[in-house]
Amino acid sequence: MSDIVIVSGSPVEVSRSQSILDYIGSILEGKGISVECVSVREVPAEELMSGNFRSSKLNEITEKLTAADAVVVGSPVYKAAYSGVLKCLFDILPQDVLDNTPVLPIMTGASISHLLALEYALKPLLSTLKGKPLKGIYYLDSQVDKMAAFPIQDEDLVNRTKKQLEYLVEQINTGKSFS
Ligand SMILES: Cc1cc2nc3c(=O)[nH]c(=O)nc-3n(C[C@H](O)[C@H](O)[C@H](O)COP(=O)(O)O)c2cc1C
């Protein structure tokens, strides 16, 4: 099983948050960490909309998250919170699916005024699922080029991203040394 699972909450195929998650995945793999990716886009819409708790796709995602040493969750800001489809997915996952797991939250948004969506929307959701959210990072659309191999266009943000990933990996290693 993978060390880190990356969850993408954008319903859009070519997405800013997805491009950052891909970049994060490549940094983690460069550190020798095994990474698995999950996207809201892979869950059939009727299963999300009907709250199908018995969905085989859902079981697969639950197994990945339960086995993960750490998780990265990314979402676009939609109407000052995370995307509705990410909430639909988390609504039908077991309530302790992130049990004691370090989680790095990231969000992309068009406006700096919704920076606090990270604090007041995404982090509480992750805590409800018993995850341990790290500080997290908010990326403005103007700082992200979703078509570029290195999507983060601001050097300070690149450094902050790398720092948060170092911290996430540190959390995994600390957790392992106590188990
Ligand atoms: C339906 C919708 C609602 C949005 N609402 C907000 C918002 O409330 N605040 C904000 O800063 N950006 C908002 N945006 C802009 C997106 O958060 C932003 O473009 C984001 O980077 C898109 O991420 P994605 O490409 O990964 O889907 C909205 C975009 C859409 C499509």
PDB file of C-alpha atoms and ligand atoms in Angstrom, residues 10-12 14-19 75-81 108-114 138-141 146, ligand 1:
ATOM      1  CA  SER A  10     -11.831  19.367  -8.499  1.00  0.00           C
ATOM      2  CA  PRO A  11     -14.544  18.221 -10.873  1.00  0.00           C
ATOM      3  CA  VAL A  12     -12.638  19.847 -13.744  1.00  0.00           C
ATOM      4  CA  VAL A  14      -7.629  20.307 -16.598  1.00  0.00           C
ATOM      5  CA  SER A  15      -7.475  21.833 -13.186  1.00  0.00           C
ATOM      6  CA  ARG A  16      -5.227  24.192 -11.231  1.00  0.00           C
ATOM      7  CA  SER A  17      -5.513  22.312  -7.965  1.00  0.00           C
ATOM      8  CA  GLN A  18      -4.888  19.023  -9.803  1.00  0.00           C
ATOM      9  CA  SER A  19      -1.730  20.444 -11.407  1.00  0.00           C
ATOM     10  CA  SER A  75      -9.741  21.482  -3.644  1.00  0.00           C
ATOM     11  CA  PRO A  76     -10.694  24.574  -5.585  1.00  0.00           C
ATOM     12  CA  VAL A  77     -12.580  27.218  -3.618  1.00  0.00           C
ATOM     13  CA  TYR A  78     -16.216  27.124  -4.696  1.00  0.00           C
ATOM     14  CA  LYS A  79     -18.519  29.728  -3.154  1.00  0.00           C
ATOM     15  CA  ALA A  80     -16.101  30.402  -0.295  1.00  0.00           C
ATOM     16  CA  ALA A  81     -15.662  26.715   0.667  1.00  0.00           C
ATOM     17  CA  THR A 108      -6.697  27.163  -5.106  1.00  0.00           C
ATOM     18  CA  GLY A 109      -8.904  30.220  -5.432  1.00  0.00           C
ATOM     19  CA  ALA A 110      -9.384  33.251  -7.640  1.00  0.00           C
ATOM     20  CA  SER A 111      -9.546  35.663  -4.721  1.00  0.00           C
ATOM     21  CA  ILE A 112      -7.404  36.271  -1.650  1.00  0.00           C
ATOM     22  CA  SER A 113     -10.611  37.120   0.241  1.00  0.00           C
ATOM     23  CA  HIS A 114     -11.410  33.412   0.447  1.00  0.00           C
ATOM     24  CA  TYR A 138      -3.652  28.543  -0.395  1.00  0.00           C
ATOM     25  CA  TYR A 139      -2.677  29.292  -4.000  1.00  0.00           C
ATOM     26  CA  LEU A 140      -4.116  32.196  -5.957  1.00  0.00           C
ATOM     27  CA  ASP A 141      -5.036  31.512  -9.569  1.00  0.00           C
ATOM     28  CA  LYS A 146      -1.955  24.619 -14.787  1.00  0.00           C
TER      29      LYS A 146
HETATM   30  C1  LIG B   1     -18.381  27.299  -9.459  1.00  0.00           C
HETATM   31  C2  LIG B   1     -17.163  28.097  -9.063  1.00  0.00           C
HETATM   32  C3  LIG B   1     -17.175  28.805  -7.888  1.00  0.00           C
HETATM   33  C4  LIG B   1     -16.052  29.527  -7.488  1.00  0.00           C
HETATM   34  N1  LIG B   1     -16.088  30.221  -6.319  1.00  0.00           N
HETATM   35  C5  LIG B   1     -14.996  30.892  -5.909  1.00  0.00           C
HETATM   36  C6  LIG B   1     -14.995  31.595  -4.671  1.00  0.00           C
HETATM   37  O1  LIG B   1     -15.983  31.655  -3.955  1.00  0.00           O
HETATM   38  N2  LIG B   1     -13.855  32.211  -4.284  1.00  0.00           N
HETATM   39  C7  LIG B   1     -12.706  32.190  -5.039  1.00  0.00           C
HETATM   40  O2  LIG B   1     -11.694  32.752  -4.614  1.00  0.00           O
HETATM   41  N3  LIG B   1     -12.674  31.528  -6.229  1.00  0.00           N
HETATM   42  C8  LIG B   1     -13.782  30.885  -6.673  1.00  0.00           C
HETATM   43  N4  LIG B   1     -13.770  30.214  -7.870  1.00  0.00           N
HETATM   44  C9  LIG B   1     -12.508  30.149  -8.640  1.00  0.00           C
HETATM   45  C10 LIG B   1     -11.788  28.827  -8.395  1.00  0.00           C
HETATM   46  O3  LIG B   1     -11.664  28.539  -7.021  1.00  0.00           O
HETATM   47  C11 LIG B   1     -10.387  28.845  -8.960  1.00  0.00           C
HETATM   48  O4  LIG B   1     -10.382  29.204 -10.314  1.00  0.00           O
HETATM   49  C12 LIG B   1      -9.690  27.501  -8.758  1.00  0.00           C
HETATM   50  O5  LIG B   1      -8.310  27.639  -8.973  1.00  0.00           O
HETATM   51  C13 LIG B   1     -10.223  26.426  -9.681  1.00  0.00           C
HETATM   52  O6  LIG B   1      -9.554  25.240  -9.372  1.00  0.00           O
HETATM   53  P1  LIG B   1      -9.558  23.971 -10.343  1.00  0.00           P
HETATM   54  O7  LIG B   1      -9.002  24.441 -11.667  1.00  0.00           O
HETATM   55  O8  LIG B   1      -8.679  22.988  -9.666  1.00  0.00           O
HETATM   56  O9  LIG B   1     -10.975  23.482 -10.458  1.00  0.00           O
HETATM   57  C14 LIG B   1     -14.890  29.535  -8.298  1.00  0.00           C
HETATM   58  C15 LIG B   1     -14.896  28.823  -9.513  1.00  0.00           C
HETATM   59  C16 LIG B   1     -16.017  28.107  -9.892  1.00  0.00           C
HETATM   60  C17 LIG B   1     -16.000  27.332 -11.190  1.00  0.00           C
END
